[in-house]
CSV table of C-alpha atoms and ligand atoms in Angstrom, one decimal:
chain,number,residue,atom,x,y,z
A,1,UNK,CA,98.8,84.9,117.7
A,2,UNK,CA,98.7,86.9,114.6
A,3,UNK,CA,101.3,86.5,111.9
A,4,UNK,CA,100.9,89.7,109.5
A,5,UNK,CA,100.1,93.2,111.1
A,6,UNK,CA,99.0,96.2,109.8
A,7,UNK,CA,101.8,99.0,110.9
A,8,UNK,CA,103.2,102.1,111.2
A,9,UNK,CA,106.2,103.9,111.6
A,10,UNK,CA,105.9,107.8,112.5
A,11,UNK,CA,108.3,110.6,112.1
A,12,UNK,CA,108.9,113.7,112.8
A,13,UNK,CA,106.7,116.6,110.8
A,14,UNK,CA,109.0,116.8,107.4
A,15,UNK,CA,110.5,113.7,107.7
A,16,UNK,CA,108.2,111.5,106.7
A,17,UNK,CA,109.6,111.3,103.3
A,18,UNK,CA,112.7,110.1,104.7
A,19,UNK,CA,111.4,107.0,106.6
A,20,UNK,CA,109.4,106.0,103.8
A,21,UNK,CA,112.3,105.6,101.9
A,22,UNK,CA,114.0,103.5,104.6
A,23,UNK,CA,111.6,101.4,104.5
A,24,UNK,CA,111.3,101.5,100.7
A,25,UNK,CA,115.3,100.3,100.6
A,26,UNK,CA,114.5,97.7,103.3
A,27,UNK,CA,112.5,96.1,100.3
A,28,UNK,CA,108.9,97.3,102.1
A,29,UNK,CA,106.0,98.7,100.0
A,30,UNK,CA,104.7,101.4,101.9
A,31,UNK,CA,102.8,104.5,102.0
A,32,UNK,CA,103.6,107.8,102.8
A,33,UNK,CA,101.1,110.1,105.4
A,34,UNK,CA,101.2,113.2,107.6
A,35,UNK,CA,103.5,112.2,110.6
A,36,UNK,CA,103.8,108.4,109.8
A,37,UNK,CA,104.2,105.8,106.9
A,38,UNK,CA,101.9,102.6,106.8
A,39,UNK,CA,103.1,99.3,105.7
A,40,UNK,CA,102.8,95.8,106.4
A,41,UNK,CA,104.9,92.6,107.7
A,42,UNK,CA,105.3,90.0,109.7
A,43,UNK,CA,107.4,90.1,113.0
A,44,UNK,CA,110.8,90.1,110.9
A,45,UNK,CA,109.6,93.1,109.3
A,46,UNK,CA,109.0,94.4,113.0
A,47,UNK,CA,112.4,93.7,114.0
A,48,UNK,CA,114.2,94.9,110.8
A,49,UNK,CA,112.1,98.4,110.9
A,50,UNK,CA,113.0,98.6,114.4
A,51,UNK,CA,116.6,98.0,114.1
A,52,UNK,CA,117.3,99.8,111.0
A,53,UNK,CA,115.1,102.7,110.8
A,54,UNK,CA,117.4,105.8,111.2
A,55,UNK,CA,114.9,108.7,110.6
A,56,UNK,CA,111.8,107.2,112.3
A,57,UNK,CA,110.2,107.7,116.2
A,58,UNK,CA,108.6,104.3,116.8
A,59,UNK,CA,106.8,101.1,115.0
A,60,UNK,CA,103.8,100.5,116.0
A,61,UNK,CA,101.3,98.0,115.4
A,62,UNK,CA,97.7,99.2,114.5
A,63,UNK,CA,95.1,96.8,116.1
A,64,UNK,CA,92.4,98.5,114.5
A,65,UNK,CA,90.1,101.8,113.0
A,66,UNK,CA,86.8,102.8,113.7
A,67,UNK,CA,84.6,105.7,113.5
A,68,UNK,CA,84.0,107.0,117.6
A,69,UNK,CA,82.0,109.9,117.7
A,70,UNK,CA,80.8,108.6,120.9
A,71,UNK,CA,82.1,106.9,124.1
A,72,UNK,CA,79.5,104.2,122.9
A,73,UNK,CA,81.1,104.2,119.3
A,74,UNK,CA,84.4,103.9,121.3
A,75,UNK,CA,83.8,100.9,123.7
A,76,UNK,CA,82.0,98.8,120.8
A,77,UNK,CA,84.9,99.4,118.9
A,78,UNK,CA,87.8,98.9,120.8
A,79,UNK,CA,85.9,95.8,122.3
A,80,UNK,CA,85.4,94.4,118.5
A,81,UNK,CA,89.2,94.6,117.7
A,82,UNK,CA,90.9,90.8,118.0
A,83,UNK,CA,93.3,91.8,121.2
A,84,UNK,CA,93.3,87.9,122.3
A,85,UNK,CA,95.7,87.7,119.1
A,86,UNK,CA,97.6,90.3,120.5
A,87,UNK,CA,97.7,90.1,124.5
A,88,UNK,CA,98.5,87.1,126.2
A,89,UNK,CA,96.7,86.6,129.7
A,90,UNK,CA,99.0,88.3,132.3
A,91,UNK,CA,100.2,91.1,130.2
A,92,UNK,CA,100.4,94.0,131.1
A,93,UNK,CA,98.7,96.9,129.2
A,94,UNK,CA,98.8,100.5,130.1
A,95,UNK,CA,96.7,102.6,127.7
A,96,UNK,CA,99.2,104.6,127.9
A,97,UNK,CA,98.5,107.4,125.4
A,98,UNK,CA,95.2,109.4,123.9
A,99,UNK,CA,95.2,111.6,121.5
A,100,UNK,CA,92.3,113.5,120.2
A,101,UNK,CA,92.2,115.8,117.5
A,102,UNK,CA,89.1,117.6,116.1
A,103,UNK,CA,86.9,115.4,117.2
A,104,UNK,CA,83.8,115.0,119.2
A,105,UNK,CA,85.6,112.8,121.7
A,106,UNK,CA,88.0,115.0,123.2
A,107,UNK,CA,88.5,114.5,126.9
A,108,UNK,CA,92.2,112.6,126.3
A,109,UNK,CA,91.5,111.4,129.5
A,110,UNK,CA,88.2,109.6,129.6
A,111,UNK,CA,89.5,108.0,125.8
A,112,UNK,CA,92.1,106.5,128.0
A,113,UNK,CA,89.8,105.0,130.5
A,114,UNK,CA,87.2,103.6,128.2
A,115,UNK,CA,90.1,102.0,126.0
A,116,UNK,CA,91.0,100.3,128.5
A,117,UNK,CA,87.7,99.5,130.2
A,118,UNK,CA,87.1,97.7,126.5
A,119,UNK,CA,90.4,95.5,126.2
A,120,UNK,CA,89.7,94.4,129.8
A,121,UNK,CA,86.2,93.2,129.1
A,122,UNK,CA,87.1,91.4,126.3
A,123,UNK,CA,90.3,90.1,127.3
A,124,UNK,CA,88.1,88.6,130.6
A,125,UNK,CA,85.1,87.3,128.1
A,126,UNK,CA,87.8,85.3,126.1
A,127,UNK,CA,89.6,84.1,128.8
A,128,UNK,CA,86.6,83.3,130.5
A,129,UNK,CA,87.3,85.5,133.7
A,130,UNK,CA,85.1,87.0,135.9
A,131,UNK,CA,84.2,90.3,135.5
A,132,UNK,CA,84.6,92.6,138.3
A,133,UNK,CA,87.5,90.5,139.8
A,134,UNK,CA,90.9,92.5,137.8
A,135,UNK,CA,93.1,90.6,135.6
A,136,UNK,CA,96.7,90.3,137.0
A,137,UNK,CA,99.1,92.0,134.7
A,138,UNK,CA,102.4,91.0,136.2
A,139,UNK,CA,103.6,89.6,132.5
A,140,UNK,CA,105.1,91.5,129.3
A,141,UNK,CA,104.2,95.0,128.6
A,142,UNK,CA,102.0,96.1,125.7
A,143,UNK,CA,101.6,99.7,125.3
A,144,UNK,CA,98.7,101.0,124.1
A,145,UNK,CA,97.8,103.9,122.2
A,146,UNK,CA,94.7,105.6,120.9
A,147,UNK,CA,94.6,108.4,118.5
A,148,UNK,CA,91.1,109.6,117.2
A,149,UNK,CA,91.6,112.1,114.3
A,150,UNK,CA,88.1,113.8,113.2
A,151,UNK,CA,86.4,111.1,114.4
A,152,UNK,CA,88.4,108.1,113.1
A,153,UNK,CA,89.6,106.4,115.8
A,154,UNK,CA,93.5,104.4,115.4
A,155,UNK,CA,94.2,101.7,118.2
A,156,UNK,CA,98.0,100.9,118.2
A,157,UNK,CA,100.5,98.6,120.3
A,158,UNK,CA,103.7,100.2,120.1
A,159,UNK,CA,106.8,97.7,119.2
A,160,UNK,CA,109.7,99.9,119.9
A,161,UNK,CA,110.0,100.9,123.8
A,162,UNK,CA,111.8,103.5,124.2
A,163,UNK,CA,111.9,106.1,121.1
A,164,UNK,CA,114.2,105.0,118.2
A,165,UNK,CA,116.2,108.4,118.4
A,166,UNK,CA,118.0,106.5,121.9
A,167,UNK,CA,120.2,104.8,120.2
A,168,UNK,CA,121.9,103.9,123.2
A,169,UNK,CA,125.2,105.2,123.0
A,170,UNK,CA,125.2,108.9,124.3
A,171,UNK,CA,126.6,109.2,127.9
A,172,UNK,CA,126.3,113.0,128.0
A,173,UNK,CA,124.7,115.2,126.1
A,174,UNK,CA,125.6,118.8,126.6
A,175,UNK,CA,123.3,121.8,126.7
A,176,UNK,CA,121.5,121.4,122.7
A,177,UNK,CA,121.8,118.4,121.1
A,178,UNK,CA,120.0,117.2,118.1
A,179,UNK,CA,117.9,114.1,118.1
A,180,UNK,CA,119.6,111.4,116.8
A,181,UNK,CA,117.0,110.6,114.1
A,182,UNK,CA,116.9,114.0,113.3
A,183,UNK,CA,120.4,114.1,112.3
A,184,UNK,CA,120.5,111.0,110.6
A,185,UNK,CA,117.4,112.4,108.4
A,186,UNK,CA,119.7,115.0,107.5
A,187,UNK,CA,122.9,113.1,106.8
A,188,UNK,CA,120.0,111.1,104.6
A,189,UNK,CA,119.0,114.5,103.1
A,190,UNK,CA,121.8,115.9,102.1
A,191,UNK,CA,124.1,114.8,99.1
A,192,UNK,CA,127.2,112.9,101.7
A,193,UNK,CA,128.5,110.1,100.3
A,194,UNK,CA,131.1,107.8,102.5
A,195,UNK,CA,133.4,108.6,100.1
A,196,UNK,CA,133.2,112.7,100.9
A,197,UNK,CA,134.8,113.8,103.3
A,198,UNK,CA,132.3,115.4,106.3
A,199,UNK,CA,132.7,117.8,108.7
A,200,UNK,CA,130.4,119.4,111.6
A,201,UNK,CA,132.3,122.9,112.8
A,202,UNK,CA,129.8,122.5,115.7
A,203,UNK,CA,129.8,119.4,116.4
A,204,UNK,CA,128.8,119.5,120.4
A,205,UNK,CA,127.6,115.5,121.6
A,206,UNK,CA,129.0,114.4,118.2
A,207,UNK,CA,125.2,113.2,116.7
A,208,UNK,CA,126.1,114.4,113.2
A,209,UNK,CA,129.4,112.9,113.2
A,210,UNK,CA,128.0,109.4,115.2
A,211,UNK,CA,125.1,109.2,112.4
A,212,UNK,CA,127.3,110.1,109.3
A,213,UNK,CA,129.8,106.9,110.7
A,214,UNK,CA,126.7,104.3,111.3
A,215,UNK,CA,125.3,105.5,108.0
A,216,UNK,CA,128.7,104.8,105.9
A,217,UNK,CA,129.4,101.9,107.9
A,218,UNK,CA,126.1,100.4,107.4
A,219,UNK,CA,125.8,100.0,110.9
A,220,UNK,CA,122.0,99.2,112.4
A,221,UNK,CA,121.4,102.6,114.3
A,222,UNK,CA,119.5,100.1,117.0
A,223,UNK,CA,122.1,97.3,117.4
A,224,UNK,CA,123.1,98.7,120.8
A,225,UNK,CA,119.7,98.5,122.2
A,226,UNK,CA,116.4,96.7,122.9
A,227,UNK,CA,113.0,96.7,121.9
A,228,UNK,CA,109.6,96.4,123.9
A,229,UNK,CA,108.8,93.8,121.2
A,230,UNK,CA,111.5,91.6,122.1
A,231,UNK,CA,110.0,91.1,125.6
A,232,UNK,CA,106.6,89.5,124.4
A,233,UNK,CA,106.0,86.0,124.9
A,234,UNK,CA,104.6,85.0,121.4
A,235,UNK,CA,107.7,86.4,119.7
A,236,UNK,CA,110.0,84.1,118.5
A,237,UNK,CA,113.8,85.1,119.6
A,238,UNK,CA,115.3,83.0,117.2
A,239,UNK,CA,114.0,85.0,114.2
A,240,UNK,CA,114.9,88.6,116.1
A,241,UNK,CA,118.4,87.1,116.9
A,242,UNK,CA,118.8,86.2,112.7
A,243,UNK,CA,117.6,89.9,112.3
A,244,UNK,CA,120.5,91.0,114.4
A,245,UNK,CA,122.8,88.7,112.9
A,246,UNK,CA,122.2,89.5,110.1
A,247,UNK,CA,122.8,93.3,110.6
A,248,UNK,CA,125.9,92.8,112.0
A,249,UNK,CA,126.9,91.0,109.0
A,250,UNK,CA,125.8,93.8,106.9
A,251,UNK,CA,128.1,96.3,108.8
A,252,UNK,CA,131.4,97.5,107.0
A,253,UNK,CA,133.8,98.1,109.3
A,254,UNK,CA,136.9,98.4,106.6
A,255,UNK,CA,135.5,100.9,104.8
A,256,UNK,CA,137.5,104.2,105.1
A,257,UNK,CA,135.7,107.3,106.4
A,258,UNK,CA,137.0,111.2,106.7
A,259,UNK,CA,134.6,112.5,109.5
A,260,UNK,CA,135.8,115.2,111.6
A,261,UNK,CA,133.9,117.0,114.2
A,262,UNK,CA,135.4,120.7,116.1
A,263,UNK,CA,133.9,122.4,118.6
A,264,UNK,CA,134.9,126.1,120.6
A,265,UNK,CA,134.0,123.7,123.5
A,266,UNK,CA,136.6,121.6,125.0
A,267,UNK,CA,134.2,119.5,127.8
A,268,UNK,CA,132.4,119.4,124.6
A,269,UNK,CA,134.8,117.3,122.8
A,270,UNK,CA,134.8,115.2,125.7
A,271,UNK,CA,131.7,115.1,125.6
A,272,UNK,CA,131.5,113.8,121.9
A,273,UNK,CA,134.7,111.7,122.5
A,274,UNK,CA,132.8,109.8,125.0
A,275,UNK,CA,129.7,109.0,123.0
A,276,UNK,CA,131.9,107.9,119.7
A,277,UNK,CA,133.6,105.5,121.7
A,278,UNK,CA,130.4,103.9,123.6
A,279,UNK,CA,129.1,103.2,119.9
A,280,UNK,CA,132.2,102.0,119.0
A,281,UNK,CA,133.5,104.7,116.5
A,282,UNK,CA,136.2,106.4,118.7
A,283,UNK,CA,138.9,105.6,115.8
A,284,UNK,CA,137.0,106.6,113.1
A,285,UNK,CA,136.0,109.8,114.0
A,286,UNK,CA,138.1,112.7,114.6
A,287,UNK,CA,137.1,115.3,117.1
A,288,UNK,CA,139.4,118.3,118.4
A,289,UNK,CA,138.3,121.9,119.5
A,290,UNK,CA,138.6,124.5,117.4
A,291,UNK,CA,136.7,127.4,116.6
A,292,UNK,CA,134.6,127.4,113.5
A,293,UNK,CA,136.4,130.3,112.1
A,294,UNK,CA,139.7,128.9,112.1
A,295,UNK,CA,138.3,125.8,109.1
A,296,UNK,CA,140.6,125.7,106.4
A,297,UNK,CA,140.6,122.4,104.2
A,298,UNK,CA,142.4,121.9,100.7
A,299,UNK,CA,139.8,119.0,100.5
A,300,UNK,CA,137.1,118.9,97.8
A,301,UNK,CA,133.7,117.7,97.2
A,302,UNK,CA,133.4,117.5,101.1
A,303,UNK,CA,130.0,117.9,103.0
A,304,UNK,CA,129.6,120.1,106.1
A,305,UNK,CA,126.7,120.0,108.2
A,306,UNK,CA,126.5,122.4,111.4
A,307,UNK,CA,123.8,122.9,113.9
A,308,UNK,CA,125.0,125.9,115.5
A,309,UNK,CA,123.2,128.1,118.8
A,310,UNK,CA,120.6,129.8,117.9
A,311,UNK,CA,119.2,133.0,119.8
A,312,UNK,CA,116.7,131.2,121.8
A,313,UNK,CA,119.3,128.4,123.1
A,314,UNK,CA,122.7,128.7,123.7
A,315,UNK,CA,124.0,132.4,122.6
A,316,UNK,CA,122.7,135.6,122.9
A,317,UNK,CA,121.4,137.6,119.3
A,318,UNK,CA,124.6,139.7,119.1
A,319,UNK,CA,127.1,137.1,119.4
A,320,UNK,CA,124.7,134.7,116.8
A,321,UNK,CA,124.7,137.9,114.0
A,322,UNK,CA,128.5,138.0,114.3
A,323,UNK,CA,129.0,134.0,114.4
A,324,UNK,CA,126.9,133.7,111.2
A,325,UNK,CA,128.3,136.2,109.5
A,326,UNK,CA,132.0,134.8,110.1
A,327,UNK,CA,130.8,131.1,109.5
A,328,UNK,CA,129.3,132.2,105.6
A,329,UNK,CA,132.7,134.2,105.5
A,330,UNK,CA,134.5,130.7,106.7
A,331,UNK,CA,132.7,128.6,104.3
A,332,UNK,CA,132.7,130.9,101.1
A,333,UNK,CA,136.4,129.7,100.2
A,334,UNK,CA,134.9,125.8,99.9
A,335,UNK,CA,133.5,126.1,96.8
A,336,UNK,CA,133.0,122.7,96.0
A,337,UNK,CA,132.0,122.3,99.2
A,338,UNK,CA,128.1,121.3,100.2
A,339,UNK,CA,126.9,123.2,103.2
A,340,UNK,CA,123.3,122.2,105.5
A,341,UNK,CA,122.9,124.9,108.3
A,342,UNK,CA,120.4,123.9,110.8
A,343,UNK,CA,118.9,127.3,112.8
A,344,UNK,CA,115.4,128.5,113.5
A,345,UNK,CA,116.9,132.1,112.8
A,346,UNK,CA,114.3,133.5,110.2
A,347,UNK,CA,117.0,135.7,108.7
A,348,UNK,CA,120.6,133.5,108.4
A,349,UNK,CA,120.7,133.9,104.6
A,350,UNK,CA,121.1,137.9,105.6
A,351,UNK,CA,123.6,137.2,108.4
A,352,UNK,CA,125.5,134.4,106.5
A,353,UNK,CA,125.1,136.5,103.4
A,354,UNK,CA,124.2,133.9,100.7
A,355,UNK,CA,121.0,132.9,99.8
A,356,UNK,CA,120.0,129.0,100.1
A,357,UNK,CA,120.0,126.9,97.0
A,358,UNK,CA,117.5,125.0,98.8
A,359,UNK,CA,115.5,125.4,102.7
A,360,UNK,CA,113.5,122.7,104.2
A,361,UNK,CA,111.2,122.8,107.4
A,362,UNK,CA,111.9,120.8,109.7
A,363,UNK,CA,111.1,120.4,113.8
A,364,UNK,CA,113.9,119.9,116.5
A,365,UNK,CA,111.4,118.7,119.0
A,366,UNK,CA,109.3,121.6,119.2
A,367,UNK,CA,111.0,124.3,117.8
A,368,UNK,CA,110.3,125.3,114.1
A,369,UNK,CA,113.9,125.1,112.3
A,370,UNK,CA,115.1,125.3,108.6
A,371,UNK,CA,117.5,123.1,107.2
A,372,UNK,CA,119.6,126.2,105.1
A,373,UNK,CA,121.3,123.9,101.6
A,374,UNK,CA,124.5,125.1,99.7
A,375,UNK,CA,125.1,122.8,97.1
A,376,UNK,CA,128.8,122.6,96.6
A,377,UNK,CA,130.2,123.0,92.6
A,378,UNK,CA,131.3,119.7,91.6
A,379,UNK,CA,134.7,119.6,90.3
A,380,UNK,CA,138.0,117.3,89.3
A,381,UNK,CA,140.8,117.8,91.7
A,382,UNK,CA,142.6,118.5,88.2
A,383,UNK,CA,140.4,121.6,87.0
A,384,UNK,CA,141.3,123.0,90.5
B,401,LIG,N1,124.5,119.1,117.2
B,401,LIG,C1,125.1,119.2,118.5
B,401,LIG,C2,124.7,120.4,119.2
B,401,LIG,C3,125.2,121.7,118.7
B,401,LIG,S1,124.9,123.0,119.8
B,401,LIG,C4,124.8,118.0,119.3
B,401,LIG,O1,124.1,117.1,118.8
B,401,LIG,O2,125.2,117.8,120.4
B,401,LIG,C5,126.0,124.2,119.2
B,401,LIG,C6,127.5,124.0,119.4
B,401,LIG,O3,128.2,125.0,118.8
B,401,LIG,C7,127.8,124.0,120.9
B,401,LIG,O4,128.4,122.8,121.3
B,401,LIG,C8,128.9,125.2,121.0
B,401,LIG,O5,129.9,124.9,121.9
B,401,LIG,C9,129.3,125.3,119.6
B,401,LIG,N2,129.9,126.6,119.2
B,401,LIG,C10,129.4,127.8,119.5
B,401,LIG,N3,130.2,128.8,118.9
B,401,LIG,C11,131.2,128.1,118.2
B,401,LIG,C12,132.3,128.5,117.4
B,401,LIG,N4,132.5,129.8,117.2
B,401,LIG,N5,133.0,127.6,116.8
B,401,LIG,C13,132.8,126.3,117.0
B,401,LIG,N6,131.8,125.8,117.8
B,401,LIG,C14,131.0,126.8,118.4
């Protein structure tokens, strides 16, 4: 089986930046690209990326490119591409994803089918099958997935499983909540130290607040989970279980954190209670309802990051003029305060009433959003 792949890890539109700095700190040369970064490693690096990535979707292993203009183009060069390395006989592997974009191949569908028709026939010639009798794939799953981007075609197994953004400890999640990776990207973004104090006004499941505490704590965002990975025969458990180890010797759990979350919501709280203590934070996090209006700290330097409705989710447009307005009127007094608003309403600076020091697109899922930055004025406690 092979020892060093070729791999990716992709993100969210904006965010790419982000994971290729993760992986950059991990000690990983890599390469930044629209919607993914490419780097290399063997299965440690598979299991470190995997368990440590905070801001990326999935790793994925990229079996091979190829020009396929045509479904000819496409066989030949999916049946080229070394899978026997890859798939042991019995595994399962559901093509399981196509994705074609302005290309001359573009039935997703057929891409699928042909994929697959490619790895079986080549999987059967190795194995020394016969053709036209099936192989059984009762074993490990390897998911497959083909993306063929103006006529370059990219044929990946994916590592991960399910996506990197469940990290496994949300029991509920109320009506809006932000990805997990998503939030961690902009705990990452902003300037939060574990040494500031953080708040989330509207802090619904808790995600902010969850991230903000794994992030200080240095705690593996995937410790509490699995990996497809894990499950393949060829992969040795004893170097995944030192990557684990490992982690958990990394974590910090003495280190002192001041991370409050508030919400109008009370089943909300709950709601976030719940989920801090399933990943193990329920005493480092504080969470109480209160209304965003009502924050008053004599802290300084502090971060606050609020994802709060917007028109097209939870609130109507009335009630989000008048909760924007009150929250820049809330906020105004924290001067040394840093602020990260997170709404896809075009005109918050108007409603809030300051204009961003900084704005950054991002995507929550499919809706276009802006990450709104207020840097807060750095000052000594004594020139206060
Ligand atoms: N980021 C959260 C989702 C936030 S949705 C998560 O990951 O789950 C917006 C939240 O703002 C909702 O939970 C809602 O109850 C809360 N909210 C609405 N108006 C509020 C107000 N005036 N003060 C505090 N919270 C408010």
């Amino acid at each position: 089986m092979k020892q060093t792949f070729n791999l990716i890890a992709t993100a969210a539109a904006g965010l790419e930046a982000v994971v290729g700095r993760e992986i950059k700190d991990l000690g990983i040369e890599r390469q930044v690209e629209n919607g993914r970064v490419r780097f290399q490693g063997d299965i440690t690096t598979v299991a470190q990326t995997n368990l440590w990535l905070r801001a990326a979707d999935r790793i994925k292993i990229v079996v091979g490119e190829f020009p396929a203009r045509t479904f000819e183009e496409l066989f030949q060069g999916v049946f080229a591409l070394d899978w026997e390395n890859y798939l042991p006989l019995g595994a399962k592997f559901p093509v399981a994803k196509a994705k074609c974009v302005r290309s001359k191949l573009h039935n997703e569908p057929s891409v699928q089918a042909i994929t697959k028709k490619a790895i079986v026939k080549k999987l059967q010639s190795y194995f020394h099958r016969p053709e036209g009798v099936p192989l059984q794939e009762t074993g490990a799953e390897f998911r497959i997935e083909i993306s063929i981007h103006k006529n370059q075609a990219m044929v990946m197994i994916d590592t991960t499983g399910e996506s990197l953004f469940k990290r496994g400890y949300r029991t509920d999640k109320g009506g809006a909540p932000i990805k997990e990776n998503m939030a961690a990207a902009i705990i990452m973004l902003s300037n939060w130290y574990p040494d500031k104090p953080f708040i989330d006004p509207t802090c619904g499941s808790g995600t902010f607040c969850i991230e903000a505490a794994m992030i200080g704590m240095n705690i593996a965002p995937g410790f509490n989970r699995d990996f497809a990975f894990e499950a393949w025969p060829w992969v040795d458990k004893e170097l995944v279980e030192a990557v684990r180890e490992e982690a958990d010797s990394k974590a910090n759990y003495d280190i002192e954190l001041d991370i409050m979350g508030t919400d109008i919501d009370s089943r909300m709280i709950e709601v976030a209670k719940n989920n801090a203590l399933e990943a193990g934070l329920a005493d480092v996090i504080k969470l109480k309802q209160m209304r965003l209006q009502d924050l008053k700290t004599d802290k300084i330097n502090g971060v606050i990051i609020s994802n709060p409705p917007y028109g097209e989710r939870l609130l109507d447009d009335k009630a989000v003029d008048i909760l924007y307005n009150e929250m820049g009127q809330t906020f105004a007094p924290l001067r040394t305060w840093s602020k990260f608003i997170l709404t896809s309403d075009e005109n918050f600076e108007q409603k809030y009433g300051t204009v961003a020091d900084k704005k950054r697109k991002l995507y929550n899922g499919t809706l276009r959003v802006d990450l709104y930055q207020y840097f807060g004025q750095r000052v000594k406690r004594s020139e206060m």
